[in-house]
XYZ file of C-alpha atoms in Angstrom:
454
model
C 1.058 35.105 -51.817
C 1.064 31.351 -51.697
C -0.318 29.442 -48.892
C 1.934 26.776 -46.916
C -0.976 23.639 -45.049
C 0.605 23.005 -41.320
C -0.499 19.996 -41.163
C -2.210 19.088 -37.590
C -0.138 18.696 -34.713
C 2.606 19.764 -37.185
C 2.753 23.316 -35.443
C 5.500 25.094 -33.628
C 4.434 24.842 -29.528
C 1.799 22.612 -30.033
C 3.701 19.043 -29.502
C 3.435 17.479 -27.275
C 6.615 17.436 -24.280
C 8.442 14.625 -24.093
C 7.985 11.837 -20.926
C 12.119 12.825 -19.975
C 11.515 16.388 -20.735
C 8.531 16.655 -18.413
C 10.841 14.652 -15.244
C 13.185 17.109 -15.363
C 10.892 19.674 -15.501
C 9.251 17.966 -12.313
C 12.152 17.021 -10.791
C 13.193 20.515 -10.814
C 10.067 21.793 -9.129
C 10.188 18.902 -6.461
C 14.438 20.149 -5.218
C 13.898 23.876 -5.407
C 10.892 23.550 -2.523
C 12.739 24.262 1.117
C 10.452 21.432 3.015
C 12.421 18.335 -0.098
C 15.201 19.952 1.148
C 15.920 19.497 4.460
C 14.822 16.634 4.206
C 17.372 15.689 1.765
C 20.342 17.777 3.574
C 18.995 16.093 7.054
C 18.569 11.799 5.952
C 22.119 13.025 4.773
C 23.529 14.033 7.591
C 21.383 13.977 10.579
C 22.038 8.945 10.840
C 25.632 10.148 10.601
C 25.469 12.373 14.298
C 23.168 10.032 15.694
C 26.073 6.836 15.502
C 28.738 9.144 16.157
C 27.020 10.427 19.146
C 26.025 6.793 20.294
C 29.631 6.159 20.391
C 30.857 8.654 23.000
C 27.791 6.903 25.380
C 27.555 4.770 28.218
C 24.026 3.909 27.156
C 23.392 2.411 24.519
C 19.613 1.320 22.675
C 19.502 -2.147 23.221
C 15.602 -2.281 23.197
C 16.272 -1.273 19.521
C 17.318 -4.303 17.377
C 21.756 -4.487 16.943
C 21.676 -1.672 19.505
C 22.913 -2.858 21.997
C 26.032 -3.842 19.486
C 27.137 -0.438 18.517
C 30.277 0.298 20.290
C 31.771 -3.202 18.559
C 31.221 -3.018 15.281
C 30.438 -0.332 13.225
C 27.604 -2.364 10.999
C 24.997 -2.165 13.676
C 24.327 1.940 13.372
C 23.295 0.792 10.177
C 20.646 -1.658 10.968
C 20.132 0.177 14.372
C 18.640 3.671 11.356
C 17.136 1.054 9.311
C 14.626 -0.661 12.174
C 14.224 3.549 12.391
C 13.380 4.405 9.312
C 11.210 1.261 8.883
C 9.326 2.252 11.359
C 8.573 6.239 10.890
C 11.397 7.468 9.652
C 10.392 6.114 5.293
C 6.433 6.372 6.256
C 6.923 9.979 6.246
C 8.750 10.848 3.830
C 6.766 8.855 1.127
C 3.738 11.223 2.972
C 5.360 14.407 1.967
C 6.974 13.395 -1.411
C 4.589 11.477 -2.764
C 1.671 12.304 -0.805
C 2.350 16.300 -2.236
C 3.068 15.518 -5.823
C -0.381 15.597 -7.576
C -1.984 17.762 -3.750
C 0.530 21.139 -4.360
C -1.114 21.795 -8.168
C -4.678 21.565 -6.192
C -3.796 24.108 -3.508
C -2.218 26.648 -6.375
C -4.313 26.082 -9.304
C -1.286 25.371 -11.687
C -2.777 22.053 -13.358
C -4.740 24.601 -17.195
C -1.286 25.402 -17.305
C 0.656 21.773 -16.987
C -2.060 20.046 -19.767
C -1.231 23.306 -21.706
C 2.253 23.181 -21.430
C 2.245 19.188 -21.686
C -0.460 17.945 -23.347
C -0.695 14.921 -22.181
C -2.524 13.064 -18.850
C -0.489 10.515 -19.326
C 2.845 12.216 -19.352
C 2.143 14.517 -16.560
C 1.611 11.244 -14.298
C 4.494 9.725 -15.368
C 6.445 12.518 -14.418
C 5.255 13.824 -11.384
C 5.265 9.550 -10.577
C 8.538 9.088 -11.905
C 10.467 12.924 -9.814
C 8.681 11.271 -6.077
C 10.460 8.085 -6.732
C 13.780 9.829 -7.409
C 13.150 12.158 -4.258
C 12.590 9.040 -2.269
C 15.440 6.649 -3.357
C 17.526 9.931 -2.486
C 16.773 10.089 1.143
C 16.308 5.996 1.865
C 20.654 6.326 -0.201
C 21.281 9.269 2.204
C 20.057 7.459 5.341
C 21.809 3.813 4.426
C 25.262 5.853 3.160
C 25.432 8.558 6.624
C 25.132 5.571 9.234
C 27.420 3.471 7.583
C 29.809 6.276 6.965
C 29.971 6.977 10.653
C 29.724 3.816 12.066
C 32.199 2.657 9.906
C 34.383 6.388 11.450
C 32.792 6.066 14.623
C 33.868 2.242 15.652
C 34.469 0.498 12.909
C 35.444 -2.065 10.022
C 34.719 -5.134 12.946
C 32.726 -8.114 13.238
C 29.268 -8.497 13.724
C 27.045 -10.509 15.843
C 24.036 -11.581 13.913
C 21.082 -12.408 15.199
C 20.971 -16.380 15.981
C 25.229 -15.155 17.696
C 27.399 -16.015 14.734
C 29.684 -13.751 13.899
C 29.600 -12.458 10.127
C 33.092 -11.163 9.136
C 33.176 -7.066 7.787
C 32.341 -7.974 4.617
C 29.862 -10.224 5.000
C 27.813 -8.239 7.833
C 28.900 -5.450 5.016
C 27.301 -7.447 2.396
C 24.673 -7.610 4.734
C 23.146 -4.045 5.092
C 24.085 -3.065 2.467
C 21.127 -5.639 1.206
C 18.840 -5.303 4.399
C 18.016 -1.911 2.845
C 17.047 -2.779 -0.791
C 15.320 -4.448 0.165
C 13.524 -1.972 2.833
C 12.476 -0.792 -1.107
C 9.743 -2.871 -1.828
C 7.608 -1.538 1.137
C 8.770 1.480 0.264
C 7.063 1.878 -3.028
C 4.171 0.570 -1.586
C 3.491 3.490 0.175
C 4.589 5.666 -1.531
C 1.876 3.981 -4.495
C -0.459 5.230 -1.382
C 1.098 8.029 -1.775
C 0.443 8.864 -5.268
C -3.149 7.109 -4.765
C -4.042 10.201 -1.293
C -2.547 12.926 -3.441
C -4.623 12.247 -6.744
C -7.786 11.010 -4.861
C -8.113 13.440 -1.692
C -6.645 16.599 -3.727
C -5.525 19.448 -1.389
C -6.738 17.766 1.339
C -4.142 17.323 4.075
C -5.229 13.190 5.090
C -4.001 13.443 1.091
C -0.698 14.279 1.796
C -1.754 11.973 5.084
C -2.221 8.829 3.882
C 1.155 7.222 3.441
C 1.567 7.740 7.354
C -1.289 6.484 8.311
C -1.863 3.153 6.615
C 1.570 2.568 7.949
C 0.916 2.919 11.159
C -2.305 1.429 10.838
C -0.561 -1.806 9.638
C 2.229 -1.534 12.447
C -0.072 -2.001 14.784
C -1.535 -4.704 13.343
C 1.522 -6.076 13.060
C 1.724 -5.573 16.959
C -1.411 -8.077 17.123
C -1.520 -11.951 17.509
C -2.968 -12.144 13.909
C -1.657 -15.857 12.204
C 0.487 -15.568 10.361
C -0.985 -15.412 6.146
C -2.524 -12.253 7.650
C 1.023 -11.350 8.579
C 2.853 -11.794 5.897
C 0.310 -10.159 3.759
C 0.897 -6.880 5.025
C 3.420 -4.822 2.583
C 4.656 -3.784 5.893
C 6.362 -7.316 6.873
C 8.805 -5.941 4.532
C 10.441 -3.632 6.903
C 10.426 -6.583 8.835
C 12.059 -9.401 7.537
C 15.370 -8.087 6.578
C 16.270 -9.649 10.182
C 16.355 -13.321 8.800
C 19.284 -12.126 6.930
C 21.466 -11.782 9.802
C 20.930 -15.787 10.862
C 22.259 -18.338 9.597
C 21.305 -20.051 7.444
C 19.077 -17.045 6.677
C 15.630 -16.804 7.077
C 14.861 -15.959 3.219
C 10.615 -16.984 3.263
C 9.285 -14.358 4.535
C 11.724 -11.754 3.407
C 11.319 -13.252 -0.492
C 7.342 -13.016 0.525
C 7.352 -9.873 2.118
C 9.006 -8.090 -0.907
C 6.953 -9.892 -2.967
C 3.646 -7.904 -1.298
C 5.305 -4.743 -1.670
C 5.987 -4.686 -5.191
C 2.550 -5.653 -5.853
C 1.199 -3.085 -3.315
C 2.942 -1.100 -4.997
C 1.688 -1.887 -8.433
C -2.027 -1.811 -7.993
C -2.208 1.208 -5.863
C -0.390 3.511 -8.889
C -2.250 1.133 -11.340
C -5.362 3.536 -9.389
C -4.183 6.589 -9.625
C -2.815 6.328 -12.101
C -6.450 5.935 -14.202
C -8.580 7.887 -11.580
C -6.062 10.725 -12.994
C -7.312 10.080 -16.246
C -10.573 9.908 -15.344
C -10.233 14.138 -13.223
C -12.057 16.704 -14.655
C -9.994 19.562 -14.652
C -12.078 21.183 -16.273
C -14.096 21.730 -12.841
C -11.939 23.670 -10.627
C -13.717 22.384 -7.605
C -13.621 18.935 -8.146
C -9.888 18.036 -6.247
C -11.094 15.332 -4.920
C -13.331 13.618 -2.327
C -13.121 11.065 0.594
C -15.937 9.107 -1.154
C -13.715 8.388 -4.648
C -10.580 7.454 -2.275
C -12.647 5.175 0.226
C -14.276 3.155 -3.347
C -11.395 3.403 -5.602
C -9.113 3.471 -3.611
C -9.077 1.888 0.025
C -11.368 -0.819 -1.351
C -9.720 -2.449 -4.145
C -6.890 -2.421 -1.064
C -8.416 -3.979 1.135
C -9.513 -6.768 -1.866
C -6.163 -6.956 -2.261
C -4.934 -7.990 1.411
C -7.847 -11.479 1.810
C -5.846 -12.033 -1.827
C -2.876 -12.297 -0.227
C -3.650 -13.792 2.567
C -5.159 -16.244 1.181
C -2.734 -16.665 -1.902
C -0.073 -16.750 1.224
C -2.030 -19.429 2.950
C -1.726 -21.219 0.516
C 1.820 -21.503 -0.359
C 2.995 -21.879 3.251
C 0.278 -23.217 4.451
C -0.133 -21.338 7.443
C -3.951 -21.223 7.168
C -3.527 -20.136 11.414
C -1.259 -19.386 14.829
C 1.921 -17.580 15.904
C 4.139 -19.397 13.765
C 6.166 -18.864 17.285
C 6.111 -23.063 18.709
C 7.947 -24.076 21.111
C 10.717 -25.870 19.327
C 11.470 -23.611 17.329
C 12.078 -21.237 19.952
C 14.054 -24.033 22.569
C 16.852 -24.603 18.746
C 16.509 -20.895 17.789
C 17.497 -20.249 21.817
C 19.757 -23.178 21.603
C 21.401 -22.062 18.190
C 22.423 -18.478 19.873
C 23.303 -19.705 23.025
C 26.208 -21.871 21.212
C 27.194 -19.267 19.114
C 27.879 -16.483 22.153
C 29.173 -19.249 24.593
C 32.074 -19.697 22.226
C 32.630 -16.173 21.126
C 32.264 -15.625 25.985
C 35.225 -18.698 26.154
C 37.527 -16.241 23.556
C 37.033 -13.760 25.826
C 38.069 -15.264 28.419
C 41.156 -17.117 26.898
C 39.813 -19.868 27.773
C 39.994 -23.310 25.658
C 38.498 -23.165 22.382
C 35.322 -25.678 21.959
C 32.744 -25.210 19.004
C 29.106 -25.802 18.503
C 29.471 -29.743 18.368
C 31.339 -29.598 21.450
C 28.873 -28.312 22.988
C 25.086 -29.752 22.351
C 24.039 -26.978 23.859
C 19.835 -27.548 23.915
C 17.009 -25.398 25.890
C 13.329 -26.426 27.493
C 10.973 -23.819 27.311
C 7.574 -23.416 29.534
C 5.782 -20.579 28.501
C 3.654 -19.445 32.366
C 2.108 -22.901 33.652
C 1.819 -24.266 29.691
C 4.750 -27.177 29.459
C 3.819 -28.316 26.682
C 2.452 -27.427 23.336
C 3.476 -24.357 24.589
C 2.985 -21.389 21.388
C 2.661 -17.882 20.177
C 4.371 -13.756 21.988
C 4.414 -13.222 25.393
C 6.614 -12.073 27.810
C 6.296 -15.402 30.411
C 8.463 -18.007 28.148
C 11.377 -19.255 30.833
C 14.056 -21.470 29.363
C 16.646 -23.388 30.479
C 19.895 -24.427 28.394
C 21.791 -26.929 28.923
C 25.200 -27.620 27.460
C 27.790 -30.108 27.504
C 32.213 -29.295 27.370
C 34.837 -31.639 26.568
C 35.832 -34.155 29.280
C 33.407 -33.294 31.767
C 30.239 -35.550 32.428
C 28.011 -33.155 34.215
C 26.014 -30.659 32.397
C 26.240 -26.907 32.725
C 22.793 -25.354 32.344
C 21.633 -21.468 32.491
C 18.425 -19.905 32.934
C 16.675 -17.459 30.264
C 13.811 -15.778 30.521
C 12.018 -14.530 26.908
C 9.927 -11.685 25.655
C 8.674 -12.546 22.468
C 6.912 -10.282 20.171
C 4.547 -10.996 17.616
C 6.458 -10.832 14.497
C 9.158 -14.012 15.832
C 12.192 -11.822 17.209
C 12.695 -11.918 20.921
C 14.859 -11.522 23.443
C 17.149 -13.516 25.355
C 17.566 -11.772 29.485
C 19.657 -14.130 31.682
C 18.979 -15.192 35.115
C 21.838 -17.611 36.793
C 24.286 -18.218 36.694
C 26.239 -14.877 37.769
C 29.047 -16.397 36.513
C 27.935 -17.862 32.361
C 24.453 -15.082 31.862
C 23.466 -13.777 35.582
C 26.035 -10.604 34.728
C 26.121 -7.691 32.138
C 30.160 -7.752 32.198
C 33.402 -10.752 32.325
C 36.551 -9.920 33.837
C 38.950 -10.343 31.154
C 43.051 -9.358 30.639
C 42.261 -6.995 29.741
C 40.020 -5.354 32.039
C 35.807 -5.981 31.853
C 34.205 -6.181 28.869
C 30.158 -6.743 28.085
C 28.616 -10.353 28.463
C 27.806 -11.527 25.809
C 25.665 -13.717 27.237
C 23.753 -12.225 29.597
C 21.552 -10.448 27.127
C 21.240 -10.770 23.569
C 18.311 -10.269 20.835
C 17.104 -13.473 18.339
C 14.572 -14.884 15.665
C 11.849 -17.379 15.710
C 11.429 -18.479 12.044
C 7.692 -18.057 11.653
C 7.234 -20.053 8.509
C 9.716 -22.912 9.139
C 8.765 -26.253 7.753
C 10.625 -27.881 10.285
C 8.566 -31.250 12.034
C 7.062 -30.620 15.841
C 10.206 -32.380 19.071
């Protein structure tokens, strides 16, 4: 009789499962859930139906960025969906996917079986994190693709009006829309990392599932407050807003780059904390499925410290140590630029002699409430008078606007006369009535612009 010695770790069925195999297993588990399938279906169908439905309506979501252009070009639709997604859809999607990927094992009591099969907590964490990331990317891709296809089919591949009034060709609009959707992946990853942290630290508690949505809501509320620019840019939620800067000329890339970098730092930090907590967990204790104290001490406090560090770094890099970043000179320059571009558009509609922005020499004089000089800050009490010159005339034209500027630098200019310029929402053209581009329009103030005052 001969005995065969088998080296430890070489016995059949005792080898560790690879990350790739574990990833496939976790991905199948995720997509087999009915709620994930419904989310995938909704993300790939609902945006196209919404954009197509709006194209059949006479009322547009003009309070949404680019909403007033949804009947003019198919590229406005995906940007409207992007704005909604950054505020509501993506935080909720990351909550459902990343916020439940570990907690589901606690509810089902399957940790021991999974550990026996995989034999490596590190590989389990990697497989679950990658699987949840894959599903989130699938959902984001569906939102972008569906809204784009719906817009192009329902409206058409036409030029898009940028936030400073300049006209983007269909090809340029396509590239910027794609880039804008790519940019919001960074804050989505940050929320996904927070979701992993909540799922690991809170276990089967419903708060683990809701943590990304709650954190996103808190950051959105913070963005609405009159915070200093450095604090605003140090939050991951800023990247959900900063893509607006892609649609100006030149593009306002500084705030966008800062938002992306901050979001990626948050994503890495939150995921690393979740990984550390997962490796330290006692899986032999069936009652140990997370606690609020753990998420507070090991999760939220480090993230709060990260906010303080990023605020200091952003302030040092940008020099924006205080103030809202919304200054009188910036508002005047942004409004005058947008007006000049849109005046040219109105001139083409009315078949008047073409003029250039340089010939118009447009300028704006703005006040905020009773403040005549040095006005700054958000509010709906901005009043501006835009002046311009037409070639061959001595008298300057003037138009009045009421501005509502939000804390993130976006403003809506509402025309207040004269009627033939910006006082009515329609203009009469040779082919019939058409929307007046100068009646109401959106604009954007660069919060960290280093241009001199005055």
